[in-house]
Amino acid sequence: MIQTRRLESGITITLIHQPQATQAAALWRVNAGSLHEPDPWPGLAHLLEHMLFRESEGYRDDERLMRWVPDQGGRLNASTRLCQTAFFFEVPAQALAPGLSRLTDMLAAPRFTPAALMQEAQVIDAEYRLLAQDAATRREAALLALMAGDARLKRLRIGNKTAFGEDPARLRAALTAFHERHYHAGNLHLWLCGPQSLETLEKLACEAAARIRPGVVAPLAINAHTGASGALAQPGFAQLALSFLLPAAVRPALRLLEQCLRSEAPGGLMAALRAQTLIDDATLEADALDDDTLWLRFSFALASDAVNPAHVEALVRQWIAALAALPEDALSPLLRLAEEDVNALAPMDHLRARAFGLPPVEGNALRPLLAALLAQHPTRLWISPEVHGAPVTTQGLTLTTGDFPAAPDDAPPVTPFTPAPHFPPPLAVALPGDSASLAWRPEAVSITLTLEPAPGTLVSDRRGMELLARLRPLCDRARLSGGALRVGTVEGRWRIALCSDEALMMMLVTEMMTYLWEPDDRYSAEAERLAARAQAQEDQAIAVRRLLAQLPRELLMATGGPRAQAWQATLDGGGPLLRDALARRLSDFPFPLVTPKPPRPLPAPHRFTLPANGADSALLLFVPLVASQREAATALQAPFFQHMRVANNIGYVAQCQWHTCAGYEGLLALLQSPHLSPDALLHETTVFFERQGDAWRAVTQKAWVGSVAGEGGEQ
């Protein structure tokens, strides 16, 4: 049940009653972002986001939201966007009221102490230097520069030390003025979600709203246009970005459009572009640009630099036209999947989708959306390491830009798109006489088949990507038939998991064997590209993410046998007839199936290092523990952040949490710093744990340690 209304003060409240939920969430959205900043203070909205988490008049030290939410076992975050900023958290349902009180107080009555202000300015400066090399940040900046009829679209958004200056009094005055101008009742929308009744949620919302001062909305209108084309030099793989400016009213159709875009059914866009070896992936993103305009972006990962992006664009337009020609109910299966995706979101993620992401599908907005797309010439950006051009500066970033490739002389052939999802009838294949090893746990309520590498088997990303490439269409078929087939990495290991009723299970496993044995070199070539792309993206990621990606490989290599490729299969639920039939069908699985065993014991921990890809240094510690130690380890999360990030400003990444990886679990600590070396970070971490009592005093001696030594690290 959902209820939205506008209070007399001007605040809009949206209340979502989820009777089965155990968690609750709150989100305040402020209609003010980086485009609202005064020209002399670029990055001010981002700085304000950081400062609001420091202290407020009502809650300080351990009682403030940043410390309090982790202590409740919850999570929190914030996001500064073009014309909006959002603050949100999720906690156990009974903690919603005290959490909302803290969240509201930090928006209504923040404290901007000079010391905290300059500290956060340093953190943002480090973040700026990090994001200056981020591929997505640079792509977005290049697109906005092509669209800019307004100088604000080219202005620095992240913020940095130069923009903030060295005078805390001036910076505090500017921040206070920005807060007073935009953080008022006329500019705020509150979302609450949880198992509480609508009456209870409304009471909480009204109490929170009463603490927000009144104010008058300042309209925002941005002069932007589409139709320009350009190219951006960037290492890695080739991409095409198509950017549209649309009326905000079409936003409720975006999630359905995303389902249509990513569908792998025959006749859809992805199937056609993959078959022609044009693209390997596609994504859709959207942001509010101003009060009335939505900025929509399609991004396509091109199969190679040789693919002409104009060819892909022409096929995309053909596909949009085919979508627009469909009858009203033709996309109802994809509409159901869109609704399932929203319903599967955790409360906080559900609120984020409604506030600034892809909201639930409402009304009949798809046809107006498609009509607007067809009527507009998009902004086009080709991204490739092969681009040669001149350096330009925009949003504080130096980009090398050039010309968009010319369209091919011959127009691409008309592709007979049939975007309504449809699959051919399933195959009828006799069961083999042999049976594979299949563990069975009949007590489970839902039926799930899990296939994963046996202990000691390390599946390469290239081999895993081929499994994904082969089974991707079957994943769509499973969902459209009421089941779920997932292929990907879980805790750092490749896994195939299938959930459905018994009849669908047998049909899908039969189809799976056909897909896995299909003699088609296209899958091998696609797997090579996908693995290379994943490695390139990992190499360009921030240091802590690279260490986190490497950790499961280190654990698996330490426990793996030479050239082992055995897998294991487990059936949860179902009856003996299903078990026997699946065991026979799985005898056709491409890898030998063995009796499931627990993970092998880990050897003595060791230290691994990765090469630097920037100025930052980073440290990872993983301490294998038993499940009974989880609560004690989780309790260290807030003190670790307070000590590293707030009290000592070690760096802008400071995390300590329970972590499961490659079948092992334990304590994970992550640090990234622009000014300390890995050895210095390890020393600070050792000092922290020594202060936590005897149980943690020698914990770093038992840890697997990963490090990156950046160019800017000091001992």
Short mmCIF file of N, CA, C and O in Angstrom, two decimals, residues 6 12 28-33 36 82-86 178 182-184 186-189 191 217-218 220 288 291 355:
data_model
loop_
_atom_site.label_atom_id
_atom_site.label_comp_id
_atom_site.label_asym_id
_atom_site.label_seq_id
_atom_site.Cartn_x
_atom_site.Cartn_y
_atom_site.Cartn_z
N ARG A 6 0.91 16.00 -0.18
CA ARG A 6 1.70 17.19 0.10
C ARG A 6 1.15 17.85 1.35
O ARG A 6 -0.05 18.13 1.45
N THR A 12 6.45 17.08 0.56
CA THR A 12 5.74 15.92 0.03
C THR A 12 6.19 14.69 0.79
O THR A 12 7.39 14.51 1.06
N TRP A 28 15.23 11.20 2.59
CA TRP A 28 14.92 12.61 2.33
C TRP A 28 15.58 12.98 1.00
O TRP A 28 16.79 12.80 0.82
N ARG A 29 14.79 13.53 0.07
CA ARG A 29 15.36 14.07 -1.16
C ARG A 29 15.19 15.58 -1.17
O ARG A 29 14.09 16.09 -0.95
N VAL A 30 16.28 16.27 -1.43
CA VAL A 30 16.28 17.72 -1.52
C VAL A 30 16.40 18.09 -2.99
O VAL A 30 17.28 17.59 -3.69
N ASN A 31 15.53 18.96 -3.47
CA ASN A 31 15.59 19.38 -4.87
C ASN A 31 16.66 20.47 -5.03
O ASN A 31 16.38 21.62 -5.37
N ALA A 32 17.88 20.07 -4.76
CA ALA A 32 19.04 20.94 -4.92
C ALA A 32 20.26 20.06 -5.11
O ALA A 32 20.48 19.11 -4.35
N GLY A 33 21.03 20.34 -6.15
CA GLY A 33 22.23 19.56 -6.43
C GLY A 33 23.33 20.45 -6.96
O GLY A 33 23.35 21.66 -6.72
N HIS A 36 22.71 23.81 -8.74
CA HIS A 36 22.19 24.93 -7.95
C HIS A 36 23.31 25.74 -7.29
O HIS A 36 23.04 26.77 -6.67
N LEU A 82 22.75 16.00 -10.17
CA LEU A 82 22.74 17.27 -10.89
C LEU A 82 21.84 18.30 -10.22
O LEU A 82 22.25 19.43 -9.96
N CYS A 83 20.59 17.93 -9.95
CA CYS A 83 19.67 18.91 -9.36
C CYS A 83 18.95 18.35 -8.14
O CYS A 83 17.93 18.90 -7.72
N GLN A 84 19.48 17.27 -7.58
CA GLN A 84 18.89 16.66 -6.38
C GLN A 84 20.00 16.11 -5.49
O GLN A 84 21.08 15.77 -5.97
N THR A 85 19.70 16.02 -4.21
CA THR A 85 20.58 15.35 -3.26
C THR A 85 19.70 14.49 -2.37
O THR A 85 18.62 14.93 -1.95
N ALA A 86 20.12 13.27 -2.10
CA ALA A 86 19.30 12.35 -1.31
C ALA A 86 20.13 11.76 -0.17
O ALA A 86 21.33 11.49 -0.33
N PHE A 178 24.05 28.32 1.33
CA PHE A 178 23.50 27.32 0.41
C PHE A 178 22.47 26.45 1.13
O PHE A 178 21.40 26.14 0.58
N HIS A 182 18.29 26.28 0.20
CA HIS A 182 17.70 25.11 -0.46
C HIS A 182 17.13 24.06 0.48
O HIS A 182 16.25 23.29 0.05
N TYR A 183 17.57 23.98 1.71
CA TYR A 183 17.11 22.92 2.60
C TYR A 183 15.94 23.41 3.44
O TYR A 183 16.08 23.71 4.62
N HIS A 184 14.78 23.49 2.78
CA HIS A 184 13.57 23.98 3.45
C HIS A 184 12.38 23.17 2.95
O HIS A 184 12.49 22.34 2.02
N GLY A 186 9.74 23.65 1.16
CA GLY A 186 9.29 23.68 -0.22
C GLY A 186 10.12 22.84 -1.16
O GLY A 186 9.70 22.55 -2.28
N ASN A 187 11.29 22.41 -0.69
CA ASN A 187 12.24 21.70 -1.55
C ASN A 187 12.42 20.25 -1.18
O ASN A 187 13.25 19.57 -1.78
N LEU A 188 11.67 19.75 -0.19
CA LEU A 188 11.95 18.42 0.36
C LEU A 188 10.82 17.43 0.10
O LEU A 188 9.64 17.80 0.09
N HIS A 189 11.22 16.17 -0.09
CA HIS A 189 10.29 15.05 -0.25
C HIS A 189 10.80 13.94 0.65
O HIS A 189 11.98 13.56 0.60
N TRP A 191 10.39 9.98 1.92
CA TRP A 191 9.85 8.62 1.69
C TRP A 191 10.10 7.78 2.95
O TRP A 191 11.20 7.81 3.51
N VAL A 217 10.34 27.80 -3.06
CA VAL A 217 11.08 27.07 -4.08
C VAL A 217 11.69 28.04 -5.09
O VAL A 217 11.02 28.98 -5.54
N ALA A 218 12.94 27.80 -5.45
CA ALA A 218 13.61 28.55 -6.52
C ALA A 218 13.67 27.67 -7.75
O ALA A 218 14.39 26.66 -7.77
N LEU A 220 14.45 25.81 -11.25
CA LEU A 220 15.69 25.57 -11.97
C LEU A 220 15.36 25.22 -13.42
O LEU A 220 14.57 24.31 -13.67
N ALA A 288 17.36 13.50 -13.31
CA ALA A 288 16.67 14.77 -13.52
C ALA A 288 17.72 15.83 -13.85
O ALA A 288 18.73 15.96 -13.16
N ASP A 291 13.80 20.97 -13.28
CA ASP A 291 12.47 20.67 -12.75
C ASP A 291 11.60 19.91 -13.75
O ASP A 291 10.71 19.16 -13.34
N ALA A 355 13.01 7.60 -5.68
CA ALA A 355 13.42 8.99 -5.50
C ALA A 355 14.28 9.50 -6.64
O ALA A 355 14.10 10.64 -7.09
#
